Coordinates of N, CA and C in Angstrom, one line a residue:
X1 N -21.6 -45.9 51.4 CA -23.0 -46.3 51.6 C -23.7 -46.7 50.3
X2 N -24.1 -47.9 50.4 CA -24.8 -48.4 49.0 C -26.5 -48.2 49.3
X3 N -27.3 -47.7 48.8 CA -29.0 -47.1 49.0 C -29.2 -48.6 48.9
X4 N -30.5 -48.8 49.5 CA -31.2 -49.8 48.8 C -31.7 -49.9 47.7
X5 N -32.1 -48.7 47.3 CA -32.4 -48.8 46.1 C -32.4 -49.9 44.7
X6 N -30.7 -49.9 44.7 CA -30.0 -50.8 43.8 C -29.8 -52.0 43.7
X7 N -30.7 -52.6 42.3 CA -31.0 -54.0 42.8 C -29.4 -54.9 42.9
X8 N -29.5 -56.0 43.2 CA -28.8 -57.1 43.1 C -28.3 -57.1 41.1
X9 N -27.1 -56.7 41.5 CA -26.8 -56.9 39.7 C -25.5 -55.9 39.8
X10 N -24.2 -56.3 39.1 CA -23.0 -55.4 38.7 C -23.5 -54.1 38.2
X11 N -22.7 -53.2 38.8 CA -22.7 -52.0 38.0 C -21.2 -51.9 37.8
X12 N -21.0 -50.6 36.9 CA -20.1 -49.9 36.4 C -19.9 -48.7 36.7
X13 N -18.6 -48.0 37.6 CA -18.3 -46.7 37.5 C -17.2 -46.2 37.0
X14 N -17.4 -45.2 36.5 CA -16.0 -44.3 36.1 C -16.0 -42.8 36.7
X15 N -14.7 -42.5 36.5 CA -14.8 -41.4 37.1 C -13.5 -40.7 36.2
X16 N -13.9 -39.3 35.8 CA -12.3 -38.5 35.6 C -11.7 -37.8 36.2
X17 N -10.3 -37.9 36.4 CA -10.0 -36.0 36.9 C -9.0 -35.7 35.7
X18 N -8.9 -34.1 35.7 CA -8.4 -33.1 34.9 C -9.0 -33.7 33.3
X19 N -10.4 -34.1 33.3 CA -10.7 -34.2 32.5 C -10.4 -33.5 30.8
X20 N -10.0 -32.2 31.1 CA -10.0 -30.9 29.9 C -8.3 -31.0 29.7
X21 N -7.3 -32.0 30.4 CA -6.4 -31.4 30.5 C -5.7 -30.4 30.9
X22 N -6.0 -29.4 32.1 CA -6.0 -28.3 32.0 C -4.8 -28.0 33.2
X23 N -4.6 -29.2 34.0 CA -3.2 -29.6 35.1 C -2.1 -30.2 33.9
X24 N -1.2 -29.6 34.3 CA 0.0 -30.0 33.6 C 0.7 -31.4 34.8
X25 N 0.6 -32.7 33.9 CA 0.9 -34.0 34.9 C 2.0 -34.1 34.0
X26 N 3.0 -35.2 34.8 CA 4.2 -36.1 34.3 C 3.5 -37.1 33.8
X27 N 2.4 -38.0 34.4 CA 1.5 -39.2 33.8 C 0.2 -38.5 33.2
X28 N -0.2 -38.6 32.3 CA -1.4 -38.2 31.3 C -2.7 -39.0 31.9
X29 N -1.8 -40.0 31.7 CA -2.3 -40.8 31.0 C -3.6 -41.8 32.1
X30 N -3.2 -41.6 33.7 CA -3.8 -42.2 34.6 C -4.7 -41.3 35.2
X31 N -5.5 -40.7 34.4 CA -6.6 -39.4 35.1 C -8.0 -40.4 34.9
X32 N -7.7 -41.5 34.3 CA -9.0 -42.3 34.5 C -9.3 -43.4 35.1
X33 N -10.3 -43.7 36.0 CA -10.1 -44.8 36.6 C -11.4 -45.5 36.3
X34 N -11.8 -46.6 35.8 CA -12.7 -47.7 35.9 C -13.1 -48.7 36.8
X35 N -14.2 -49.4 37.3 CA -14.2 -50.0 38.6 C -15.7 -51.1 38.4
X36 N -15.3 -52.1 38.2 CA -16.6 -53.1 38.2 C -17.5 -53.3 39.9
X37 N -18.2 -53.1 40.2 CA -18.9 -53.2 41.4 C -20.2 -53.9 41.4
X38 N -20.1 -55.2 42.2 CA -21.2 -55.7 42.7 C -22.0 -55.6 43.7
X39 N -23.2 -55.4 43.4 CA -24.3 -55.2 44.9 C -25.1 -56.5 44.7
X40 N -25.0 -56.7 46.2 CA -25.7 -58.2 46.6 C -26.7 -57.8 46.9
X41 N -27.5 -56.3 47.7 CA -28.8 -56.1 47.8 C -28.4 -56.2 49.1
X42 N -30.3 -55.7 49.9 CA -30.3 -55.7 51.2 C -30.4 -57.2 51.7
X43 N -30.2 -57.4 52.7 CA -30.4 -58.8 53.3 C -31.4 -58.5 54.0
X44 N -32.2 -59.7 54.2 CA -33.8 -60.2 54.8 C -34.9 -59.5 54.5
X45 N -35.5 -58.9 55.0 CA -36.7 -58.3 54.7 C -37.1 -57.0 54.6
X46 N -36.5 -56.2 54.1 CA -36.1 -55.1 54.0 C -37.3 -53.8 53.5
X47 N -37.5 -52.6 54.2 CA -38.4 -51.7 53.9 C -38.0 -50.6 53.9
X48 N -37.8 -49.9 52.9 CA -36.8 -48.7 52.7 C -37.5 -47.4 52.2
X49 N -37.4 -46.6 52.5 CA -37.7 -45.1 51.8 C -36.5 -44.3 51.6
X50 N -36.1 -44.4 50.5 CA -35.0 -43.1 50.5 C -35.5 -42.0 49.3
X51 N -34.7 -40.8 49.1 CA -34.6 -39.9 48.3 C -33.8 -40.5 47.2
X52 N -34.0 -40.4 45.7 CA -33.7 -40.5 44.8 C -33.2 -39.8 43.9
X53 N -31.8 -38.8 44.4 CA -31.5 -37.6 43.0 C -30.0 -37.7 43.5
X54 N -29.8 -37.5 41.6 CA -28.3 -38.3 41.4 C -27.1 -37.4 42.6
X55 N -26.6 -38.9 42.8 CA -25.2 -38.5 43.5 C -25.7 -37.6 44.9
X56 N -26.5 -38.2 45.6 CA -27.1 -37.8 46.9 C -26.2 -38.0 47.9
X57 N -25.6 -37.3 48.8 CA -24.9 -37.6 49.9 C -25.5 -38.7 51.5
X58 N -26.9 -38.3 51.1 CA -27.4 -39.2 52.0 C -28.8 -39.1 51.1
X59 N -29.3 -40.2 51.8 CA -30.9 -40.7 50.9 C -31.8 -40.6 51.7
X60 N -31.7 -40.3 53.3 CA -32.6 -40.5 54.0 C -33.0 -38.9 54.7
X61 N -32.4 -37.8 53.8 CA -32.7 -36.6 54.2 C -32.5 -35.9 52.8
X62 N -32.9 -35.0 52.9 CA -33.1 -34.0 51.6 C -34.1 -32.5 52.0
X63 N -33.8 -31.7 51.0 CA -34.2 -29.7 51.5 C -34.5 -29.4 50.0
X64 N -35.2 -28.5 50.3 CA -36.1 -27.5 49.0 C -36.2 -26.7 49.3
X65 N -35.3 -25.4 48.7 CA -36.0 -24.1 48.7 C -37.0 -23.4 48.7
X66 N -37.7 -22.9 49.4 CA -39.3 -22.4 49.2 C -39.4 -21.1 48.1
X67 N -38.1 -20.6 48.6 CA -37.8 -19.4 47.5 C -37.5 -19.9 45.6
X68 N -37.4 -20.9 45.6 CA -37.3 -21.4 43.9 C -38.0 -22.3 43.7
X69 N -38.6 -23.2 44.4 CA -39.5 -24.2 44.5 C -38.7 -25.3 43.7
X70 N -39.5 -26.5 43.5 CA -38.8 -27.6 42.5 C -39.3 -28.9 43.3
X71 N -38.6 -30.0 42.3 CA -38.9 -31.6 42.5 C -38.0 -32.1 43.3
X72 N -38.6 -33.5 44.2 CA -37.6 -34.3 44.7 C -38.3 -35.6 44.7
X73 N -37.7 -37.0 44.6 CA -37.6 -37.8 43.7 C -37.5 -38.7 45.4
X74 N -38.4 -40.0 45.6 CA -38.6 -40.8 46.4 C -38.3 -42.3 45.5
X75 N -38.2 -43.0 46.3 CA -38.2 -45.0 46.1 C -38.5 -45.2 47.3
X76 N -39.3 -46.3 47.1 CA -39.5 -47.5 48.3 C -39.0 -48.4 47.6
X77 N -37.8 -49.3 48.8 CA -37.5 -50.6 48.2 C -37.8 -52.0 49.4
X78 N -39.0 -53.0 49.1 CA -39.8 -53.7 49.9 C -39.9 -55.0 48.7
X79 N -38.5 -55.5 48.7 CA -38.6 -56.7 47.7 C -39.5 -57.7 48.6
X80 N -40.0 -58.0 49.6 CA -40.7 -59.0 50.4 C -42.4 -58.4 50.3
X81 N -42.4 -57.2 49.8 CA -44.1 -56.4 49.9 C -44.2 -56.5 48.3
X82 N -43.8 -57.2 47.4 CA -44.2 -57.0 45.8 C -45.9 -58.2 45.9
X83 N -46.6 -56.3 45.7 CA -47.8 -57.2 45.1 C -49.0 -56.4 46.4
X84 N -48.4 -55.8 47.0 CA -48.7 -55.0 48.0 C -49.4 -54.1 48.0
X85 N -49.8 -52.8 48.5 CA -49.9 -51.8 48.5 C -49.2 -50.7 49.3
X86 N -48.8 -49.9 48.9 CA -47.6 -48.6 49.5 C -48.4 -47.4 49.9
X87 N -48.4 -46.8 51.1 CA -48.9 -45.8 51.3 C -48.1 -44.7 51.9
X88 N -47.7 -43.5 51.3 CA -46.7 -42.6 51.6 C -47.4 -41.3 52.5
X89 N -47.1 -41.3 54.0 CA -47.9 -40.4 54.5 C -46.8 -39.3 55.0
X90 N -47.4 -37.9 55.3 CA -46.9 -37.0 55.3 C -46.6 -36.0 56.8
X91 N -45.8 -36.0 57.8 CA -46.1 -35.5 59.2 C -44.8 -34.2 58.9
X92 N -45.8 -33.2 60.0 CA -44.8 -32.2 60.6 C -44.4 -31.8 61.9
X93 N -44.6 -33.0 62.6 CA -44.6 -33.0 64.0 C -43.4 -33.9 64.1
X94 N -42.7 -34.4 63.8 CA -41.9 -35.3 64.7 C -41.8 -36.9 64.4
X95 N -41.1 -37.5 64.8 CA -40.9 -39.1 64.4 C -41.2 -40.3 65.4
X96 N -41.5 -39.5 66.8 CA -41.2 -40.0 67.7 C -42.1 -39.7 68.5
X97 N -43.3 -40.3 69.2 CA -43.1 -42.2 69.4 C -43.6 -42.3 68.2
X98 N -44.4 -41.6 67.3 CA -44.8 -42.4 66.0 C -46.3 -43.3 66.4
X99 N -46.8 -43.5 65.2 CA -48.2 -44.4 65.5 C -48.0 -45.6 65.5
X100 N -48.4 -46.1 66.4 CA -48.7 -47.7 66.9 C -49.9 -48.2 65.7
X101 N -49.6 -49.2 65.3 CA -50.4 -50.0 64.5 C -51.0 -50.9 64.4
X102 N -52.0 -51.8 63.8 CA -52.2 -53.3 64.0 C -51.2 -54.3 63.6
X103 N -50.8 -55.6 64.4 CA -49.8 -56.4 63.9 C -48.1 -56.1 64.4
X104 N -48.5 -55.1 65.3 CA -47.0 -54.5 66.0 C -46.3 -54.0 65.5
X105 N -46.8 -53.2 64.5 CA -45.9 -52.0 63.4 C -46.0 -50.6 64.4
X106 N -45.1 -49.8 63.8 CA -45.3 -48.7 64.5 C -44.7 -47.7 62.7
X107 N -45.3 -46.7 62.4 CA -45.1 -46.0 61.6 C -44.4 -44.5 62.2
X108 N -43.4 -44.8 62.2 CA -42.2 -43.6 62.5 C -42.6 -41.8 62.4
X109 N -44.3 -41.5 62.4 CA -44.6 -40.5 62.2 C -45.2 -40.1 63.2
X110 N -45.9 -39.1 63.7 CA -46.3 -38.2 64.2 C -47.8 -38.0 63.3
X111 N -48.9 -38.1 63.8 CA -50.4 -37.4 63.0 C -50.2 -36.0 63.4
X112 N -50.4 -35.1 62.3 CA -50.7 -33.6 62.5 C -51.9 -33.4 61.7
X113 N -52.8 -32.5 62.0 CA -53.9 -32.1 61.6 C -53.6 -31.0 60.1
X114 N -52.4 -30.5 59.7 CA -52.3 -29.8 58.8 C -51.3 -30.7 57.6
X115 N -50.3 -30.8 57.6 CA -49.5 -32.2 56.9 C -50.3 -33.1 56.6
X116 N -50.0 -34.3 57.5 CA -50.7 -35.3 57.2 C -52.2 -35.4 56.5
X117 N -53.2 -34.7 57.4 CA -54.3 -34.1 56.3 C -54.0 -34.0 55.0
X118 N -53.6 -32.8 54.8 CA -53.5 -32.7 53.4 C -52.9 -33.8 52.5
X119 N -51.8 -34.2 52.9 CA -51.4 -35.2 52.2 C -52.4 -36.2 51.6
X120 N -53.1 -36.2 52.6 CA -53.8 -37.4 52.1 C -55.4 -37.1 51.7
X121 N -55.6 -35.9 51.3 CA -56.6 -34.8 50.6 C -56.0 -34.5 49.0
X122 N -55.0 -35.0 48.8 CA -54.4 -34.5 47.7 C -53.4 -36.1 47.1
X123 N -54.1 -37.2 47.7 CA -53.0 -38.2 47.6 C -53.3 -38.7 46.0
X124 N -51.8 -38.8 45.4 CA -51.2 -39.2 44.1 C -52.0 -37.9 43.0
X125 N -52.2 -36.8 43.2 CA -52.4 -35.5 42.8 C -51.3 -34.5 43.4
X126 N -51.4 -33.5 42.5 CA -50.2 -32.3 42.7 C -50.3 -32.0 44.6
X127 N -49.3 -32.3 45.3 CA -47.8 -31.7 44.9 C -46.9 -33.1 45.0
X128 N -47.8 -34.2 45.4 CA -47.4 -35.2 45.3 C -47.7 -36.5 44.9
X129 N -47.0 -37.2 43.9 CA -47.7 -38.3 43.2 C -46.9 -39.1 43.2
X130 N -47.6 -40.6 43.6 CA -47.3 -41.8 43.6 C -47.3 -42.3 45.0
X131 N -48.0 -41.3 45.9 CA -47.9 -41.7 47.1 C -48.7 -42.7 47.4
X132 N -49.5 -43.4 46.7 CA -50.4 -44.5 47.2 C -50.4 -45.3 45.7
X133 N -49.5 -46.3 45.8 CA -49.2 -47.2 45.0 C -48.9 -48.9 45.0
X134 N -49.2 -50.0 43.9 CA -48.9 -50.8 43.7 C -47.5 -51.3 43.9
X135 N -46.4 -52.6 45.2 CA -45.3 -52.6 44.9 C -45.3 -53.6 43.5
X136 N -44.4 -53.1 42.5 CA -44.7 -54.2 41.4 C -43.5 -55.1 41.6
X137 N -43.1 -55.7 40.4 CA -42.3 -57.3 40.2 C -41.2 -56.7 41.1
X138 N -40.6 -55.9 40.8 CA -39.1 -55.2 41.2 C -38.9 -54.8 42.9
X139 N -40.1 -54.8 43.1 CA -39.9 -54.8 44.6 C -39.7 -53.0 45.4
X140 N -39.8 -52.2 44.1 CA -39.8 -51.2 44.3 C -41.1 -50.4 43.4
X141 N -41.4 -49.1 44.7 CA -42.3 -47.9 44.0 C -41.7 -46.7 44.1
X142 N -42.3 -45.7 42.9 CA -41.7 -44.3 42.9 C -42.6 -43.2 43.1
X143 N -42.0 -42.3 43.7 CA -43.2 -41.1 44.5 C -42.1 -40.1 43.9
X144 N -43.4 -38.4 43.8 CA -42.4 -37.6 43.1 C -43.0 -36.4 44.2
X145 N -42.3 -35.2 44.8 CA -43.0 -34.2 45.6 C -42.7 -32.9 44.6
X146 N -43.7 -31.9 44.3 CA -43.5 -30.9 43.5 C -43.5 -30.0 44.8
X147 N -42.6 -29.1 44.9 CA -42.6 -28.0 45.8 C -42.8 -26.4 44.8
X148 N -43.8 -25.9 44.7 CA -44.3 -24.3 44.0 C -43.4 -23.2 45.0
X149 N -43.0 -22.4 44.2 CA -42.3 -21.2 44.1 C -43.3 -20.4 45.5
X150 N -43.1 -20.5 46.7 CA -43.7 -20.0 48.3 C -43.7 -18.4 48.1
X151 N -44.5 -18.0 48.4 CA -44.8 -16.4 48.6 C -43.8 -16.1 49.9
X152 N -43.8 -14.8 50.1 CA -42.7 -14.4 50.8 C -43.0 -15.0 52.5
X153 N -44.2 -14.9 52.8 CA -44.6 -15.1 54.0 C -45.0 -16.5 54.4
X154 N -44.5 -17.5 53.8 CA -44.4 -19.1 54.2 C -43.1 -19.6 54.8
X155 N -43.0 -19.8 56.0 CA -42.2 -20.3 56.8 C -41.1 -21.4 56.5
X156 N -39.8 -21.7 56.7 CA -39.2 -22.7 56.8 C -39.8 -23.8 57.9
X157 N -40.0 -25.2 57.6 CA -40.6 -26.2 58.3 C -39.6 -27.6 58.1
X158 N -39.5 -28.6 59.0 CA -38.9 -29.5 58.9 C -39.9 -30.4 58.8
X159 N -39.9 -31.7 58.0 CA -41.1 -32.5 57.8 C -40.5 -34.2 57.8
X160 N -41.3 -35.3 57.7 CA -40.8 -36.2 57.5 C -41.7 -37.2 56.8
X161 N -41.5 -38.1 55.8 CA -42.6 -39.2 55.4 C -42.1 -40.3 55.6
X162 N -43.0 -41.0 55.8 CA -42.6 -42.8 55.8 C -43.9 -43.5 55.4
X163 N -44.0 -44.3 55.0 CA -44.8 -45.5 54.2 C -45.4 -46.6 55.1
X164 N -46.5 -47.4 55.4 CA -47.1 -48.2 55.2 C -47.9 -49.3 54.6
X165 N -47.4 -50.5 54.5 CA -48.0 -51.7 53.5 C -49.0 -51.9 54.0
X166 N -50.3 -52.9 52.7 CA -51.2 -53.0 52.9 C -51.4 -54.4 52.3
X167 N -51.6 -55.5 52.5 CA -52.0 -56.2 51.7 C -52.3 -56.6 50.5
X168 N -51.9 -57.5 49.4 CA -52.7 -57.4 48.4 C -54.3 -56.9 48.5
X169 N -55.3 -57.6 49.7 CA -56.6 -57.6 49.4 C -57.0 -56.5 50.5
X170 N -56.0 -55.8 51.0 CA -56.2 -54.8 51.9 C -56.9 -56.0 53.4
X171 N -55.9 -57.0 53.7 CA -56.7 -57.1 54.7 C -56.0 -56.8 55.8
X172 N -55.2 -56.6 55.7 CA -53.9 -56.3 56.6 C -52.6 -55.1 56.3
X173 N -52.3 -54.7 57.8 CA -50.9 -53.9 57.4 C -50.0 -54.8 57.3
X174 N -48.9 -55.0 56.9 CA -48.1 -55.5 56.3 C -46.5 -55.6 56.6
X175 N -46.6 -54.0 57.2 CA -45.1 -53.2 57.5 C -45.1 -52.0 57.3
X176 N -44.2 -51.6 57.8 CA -43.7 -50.1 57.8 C -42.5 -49.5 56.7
X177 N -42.1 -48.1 56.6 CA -40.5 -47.8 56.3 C -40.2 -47.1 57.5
X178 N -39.1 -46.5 57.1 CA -37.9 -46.1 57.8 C -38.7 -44.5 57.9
X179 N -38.4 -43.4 58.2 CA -38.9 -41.9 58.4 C -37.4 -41.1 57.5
X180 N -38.0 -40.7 56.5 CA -37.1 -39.3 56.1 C -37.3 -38.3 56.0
X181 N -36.6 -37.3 56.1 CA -36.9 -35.8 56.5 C -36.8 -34.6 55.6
X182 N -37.5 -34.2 55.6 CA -37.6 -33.0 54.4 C -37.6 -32.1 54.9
X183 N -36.7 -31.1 54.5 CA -36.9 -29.5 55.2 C -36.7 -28.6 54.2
X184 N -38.0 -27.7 54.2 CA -38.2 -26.6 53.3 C -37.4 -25.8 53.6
X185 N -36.7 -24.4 53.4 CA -35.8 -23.7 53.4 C -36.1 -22.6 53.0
X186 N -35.5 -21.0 53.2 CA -35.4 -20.3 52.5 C -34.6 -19.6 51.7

């Protein structure tokens, strides 16, 4: 699975095994392998939300302990919205049906009176910033969620955000993302 994330341009991977030496091999010498890889990018018009932290198994879901608290790392990638506006909203109800929109969008979320509120009481301030941003040249914006160290009596919750575009001059929505899911834990 290649993220959207990653623009159009070669990368480079390497990888070791028995890096320390520590397996006794007949070949030494082939514990390393190198690999030139090209990404062509998404095709057509593309509106992405994934999770951003290295070597993610999937991008479109991600968990935080409530018991240790910590960061987790968002991208929108909307090479056709540069120049736009990104709005990152926050539900705890569900994905489905989602809000119906102007222009025949439908935003993959659920309104809840406690989530979504807040989120947007607190928007591009602590616990989360970058949720209401500029898409610049790259076609991509970055959002960061801080999760604080939960007292004993706050609940595990399953959550999900997704994004809507806005116009350069706000006259219009624009488009949607995709819904990813965040579940607090304990």
């Amino acid at each position: 699975f290649v993220p959207n994330q990653l623009d159009r341009k070669t990368y480079y991977l390497a990888s070791w095994i028995d890096r320390e030496g520590r397996v006794s091999e007949s070949n030494e010498r082939n514990n390393v392998r190198l690999k030139t890889v090209s990404v062509l990018g998404p095709r057509g018009c593309v509106r992405k939300l994934e999770f951003r932290n290295a070597l993610q198994l999937n991008y479109f879901s991600d968990k935080l302990s409530l018991s240790s608290g910590g960061m987790r790392r968002m991208i929108i990638s909307a090479p056709c919205n540069k120049g736009h506006w990104a709005l990152v909203l926050w539900g705890c109800r569900g994905t489905s049906p989602g809000i119906p929109l102007p222009g025949g969008f439908r935003l993959p979320l659920n309104y809840d009176s406690v989530c979504t509120s807040f989120g947007l009481a607190v928007l591009n301030r602590y616990p989360f910033y970058g949720f209401f941003t500029k898409v610049g040249a790259t076609g991509h914006t970055y959002q960061s969620i801080y999760v604080p160290k939960a007292p004993a009596g706050v609940r595990p919750a399953r959550s999900h955000f997704a994004a809507l575009f806005f116009g350069p001059n706000f006259g219009a929505i624009t488009g949607t993302t995709n819904a990813v899911s965040f579940d607090l834990i304990r």
